[in-house]
PDB file of C-alpha atoms in Angstrom:
ATOM      1  CA  MET A   1     -41.399  13.455 131.763  1.00  0.00           C
ATOM      2  CA  GLY A   2     -41.157  15.874 134.645  1.00  0.00           C
ATOM      3  CA  LEU A   3     -38.420  15.976 137.212  1.00  0.00           C
ATOM      4  CA  ASP A   4     -39.046  14.859 140.742  1.00  0.00           C
ATOM      5  CA  ALA A   5     -37.549  16.595 143.791  1.00  0.00           C
ATOM      6  CA  GLU A   6     -34.569  14.220 143.936  1.00  0.00           C
ATOM      7  CA  GLN A   7     -33.537  14.785 140.281  1.00  0.00           C
ATOM      8  CA  LEU A   8     -33.897  18.556 140.276  1.00  0.00           C
ATOM      9  CA  PRO A   9     -30.484  19.365 141.890  1.00  0.00           C
ATOM     10  CA  TYR A  10     -28.733  17.078 139.378  1.00  0.00           C
ATOM     11  CA  ALA A  11     -30.526  18.689 136.466  1.00  0.00           C
ATOM     12  CA  VAL A  12     -29.596  22.188 137.697  1.00  0.00           C
ATOM     13  CA  ALA A  13     -25.963  21.119 138.140  1.00  0.00           C
ATOM     14  CA  ALA A  14     -25.894  19.602 134.634  1.00  0.00           C
ATOM     15  CA  VAL A  15     -27.303  22.781 133.085  1.00  0.00           C
ATOM     16  CA  ALA A  16     -24.784  24.901 135.018  1.00  0.00           C
ATOM     17  CA  ILE A  17     -21.916  22.717 133.769  1.00  0.00           C
ATOM     18  CA  LEU A  18     -23.145  22.913 130.167  1.00  0.00           C
ATOM     19  CA  ILE A  19     -23.461  26.700 130.387  1.00  0.00           C
ATOM     20  CA  SER A  20     -19.937  26.933 131.876  1.00  0.00           C
ATOM     21  CA  ILE A  21     -18.479  24.803 129.067  1.00  0.00           C
ATOM     22  CA  PHE A  22     -20.348  26.839 126.447  1.00  0.00           C
ATOM     23  CA  MET A  23     -19.040  30.122 127.915  1.00  0.00           C
ATOM     24  CA  ALA A  24     -15.479  28.789 128.165  1.00  0.00           C
ATOM     25  CA  LEU A  25     -15.462  27.878 124.477  1.00  0.00           C
ATOM     26  CA  GLN A  26     -16.574  31.321 123.315  1.00  0.00           C
ATOM     27  CA  PRO A  27     -13.902  33.572 121.718  1.00  0.00           C
ATOM     28  CA  LYS A  28     -12.391  36.071 124.132  1.00  0.00           C
ATOM     29  CA  LYS A  29     -13.606  39.615 123.772  1.00  0.00           C
ATOM     30  CA  SER A  30     -11.318  42.541 124.408  1.00  0.00           C
ATOM     31  CA  SER A  31     -11.689  44.344 127.684  1.00  0.00           C
ATOM     32  CA  GLY A  32     -13.209  47.376 125.986  1.00  0.00           C
ATOM     33  CA  SER A  33      -9.949  48.821 124.691  1.00  0.00           C
ATOM     34  CA  GLU A  34      -8.079  48.189 121.497  1.00  0.00           C
ATOM     35  CA  THR A  35      -4.592  46.698 121.424  1.00  0.00           C
ATOM     36  CA  LYS A  36      -2.082  49.519 121.509  1.00  0.00           C
ATOM     37  CA  TYR A  37       1.153  49.508 119.545  1.00  0.00           C
ATOM     38  CA  PRO A  38       4.101  51.882 119.918  1.00  0.00           C
ATOM     39  CA  ILE A  39       4.402  54.539 117.227  1.00  0.00           C
ATOM     40  CA  ILE A  40       7.511  56.517 116.272  1.00  0.00           C
ATOM     41  CA  LEU A  41       6.450  60.163 116.403  1.00  0.00           C
ATOM     42  CA  GLY A  42       9.713  61.695 115.285  1.00  0.00           C
ATOM     43  CA  PHE A  43      13.211  60.950 114.113  1.00  0.00           C
ATOM     44  CA  ALA A  44      16.271  63.151 114.037  1.00  0.00           C
ATOM     45  CA  THR A  45      19.979  62.864 113.415  1.00  0.00           C
ATOM     46  CA  GLY A  46      22.864  65.085 114.233  1.00  0.00           C
ATOM     47  CA  ASN A  47      26.598  65.359 113.968  1.00  0.00           C
ATOM     48  CA  PRO A  48      29.133  66.539 116.495  1.00  0.00           C
ATOM     49  CA  GLU A  49      30.691  69.932 115.938  1.00  0.00           C
ATOM     50  CA  TYR A  50      34.168  68.997 114.688  1.00  0.00           C
ATOM     51  CA  LYS A  51      34.496  67.742 111.099  1.00  0.00           C
ATOM     52  CA  VAL A  52      37.691  66.022 109.936  1.00  0.00           C
ATOM     53  CA  MET A  53      38.332  64.872 106.389  1.00  0.00           C
ATOM     54  CA  GLN A  54      39.403  61.255 105.945  1.00  0.00           C
ATOM     55  CA  THR A  55      42.810  62.320 104.577  1.00  0.00           C
ATOM     56  CA  GLU A  56      43.452  64.330 107.762  1.00  0.00           C
ATOM     57  CA  ALA A  57      42.381  61.359 109.901  1.00  0.00           C
ATOM     58  CA  LEU A  58      44.840  59.170 107.975  1.00  0.00           C
ATOM     59  CA  LYS A  59      47.682  61.622 108.671  1.00  0.00           C
ATOM     60  CA  VAL A  60      46.838  61.585 112.361  1.00  0.00           C
ATOM     61  CA  ALA A  61      46.698  57.773 112.414  1.00  0.00           C
ATOM     62  CA  LYS A  62      50.096  57.534 110.732  1.00  0.00           C
ATOM     63  CA  SER A  63      51.674  59.997 113.156  1.00  0.00           C
ATOM     64  CA  SER A  64      50.117  58.468 116.287  1.00  0.00           C
ATOM     65  CA  PRO A  65      52.250  56.408 118.685  1.00  0.00           C
ATOM     66  CA  GLY A  66      52.702  52.944 117.228  1.00  0.00           C
ATOM     67  CA  GLY A  67      51.781  54.102 113.737  1.00  0.00           C
ATOM     68  CA  SER A  68      55.291  53.366 112.480  1.00  0.00           C
ATOM     69  CA  GLN A  69      54.943  49.706 113.517  1.00  0.00           C
ATOM     70  CA  ILE A  70      52.036  49.131 111.137  1.00  0.00           C
ATOM     71  CA  THR A  71      52.937  47.562 107.801  1.00  0.00           C
ATOM     72  CA  PRO A  72      53.365  50.308 105.189  1.00  0.00           C
ATOM     73  CA  GLY A  73      50.242  50.801 103.089  1.00  0.00           C
ATOM     74  CA  VAL A  74      47.842  49.085 105.496  1.00  0.00           C
ATOM     75  CA  LEU A  75      46.457  52.318 106.945  1.00  0.00           C
ATOM     76  CA  ASP A  76      46.212  53.804 103.438  1.00  0.00           C
ATOM     77  CA  ARG A  77      44.085  50.836 102.337  1.00  0.00           C
ATOM     78  CA  ILE A  78      41.917  50.906 105.471  1.00  0.00           C
ATOM     79  CA  TYR A  79      41.196  54.623 105.283  1.00  0.00           C
ATOM     80  CA  GLY A  80      41.016  54.661 101.471  1.00  0.00           C
ATOM     81  CA  ASN A  81      38.651  51.695 101.092  1.00  0.00           C
ATOM     82  CA  SER A  82      36.255  52.735 103.837  1.00  0.00           C
ATOM     83  CA  LYS A  83      34.160  54.941 101.501  1.00  0.00           C
ATOM     84  CA  ILE A  84      34.153  57.613 104.206  1.00  0.00           C
ATOM     85  CA  GLU A  85      34.879  61.185 103.109  1.00  0.00           C
ATOM     86  CA  SER A  86      34.761  62.869 106.492  1.00  0.00           C
ATOM     87  CA  ARG A  87      34.257  62.128 110.156  1.00  0.00           C
ATOM     88  CA  TYR A  88      32.606  64.123 112.907  1.00  0.00           C
ATOM     89  CA  LEU A  89      34.269  64.189 116.292  1.00  0.00           C
ATOM     90  CA  CYS A  90      33.034  65.223 119.711  1.00  0.00           C
ATOM     91  CA  VAL A  91      36.437  66.550 120.725  1.00  0.00           C
ATOM     92  CA  PRO A  92      38.580  68.964 118.695  1.00  0.00           C
ATOM     93  CA  ASP A  93      41.773  66.913 119.049  1.00  0.00           C
ATOM     94  CA  PHE A  94      42.193  66.130 115.342  1.00  0.00           C
ATOM     95  CA  SER A  95      40.539  69.126 113.706  1.00  0.00           C
ATOM     96  CA  PRO A  96      43.190  70.679 111.444  1.00  0.00           C
ATOM     97  CA  SER A  97      42.115  74.240 112.156  1.00  0.00           C
ATOM     98  CA  LEU A  98      42.489  73.719 115.909  1.00  0.00           C
ATOM     99  CA  VAL A  99      45.711  71.654 115.767  1.00  0.00           C
ATOM    100  CA  SER A 100      47.602  74.341 113.859  1.00  0.00           C
ATOM    101  CA  ALA A 101      46.280  77.146 116.088  1.00  0.00           C
TER     102      ALA A 101
END
């Protein structure tokens, strides 16, 4: 049952193909490093410097240009139903203490 000189190259090729198929079907191993996922290391919030109460913001909205053209009561409902007590602004334009100064 031995192989003669003519069959040997075919037998080597067949073994090489079988080994290649076997290796291709093996599960992939990681390249030595674990999968990395992003991690949140910190979280912070902040507010701008100027605080305006919702009632003050409503007064400003009513007195702004075009405010008289809005149906009466609409701004009151919008500002009243928003569940917002105060707002923080980046500019001091509507801060009561700075407007009256």
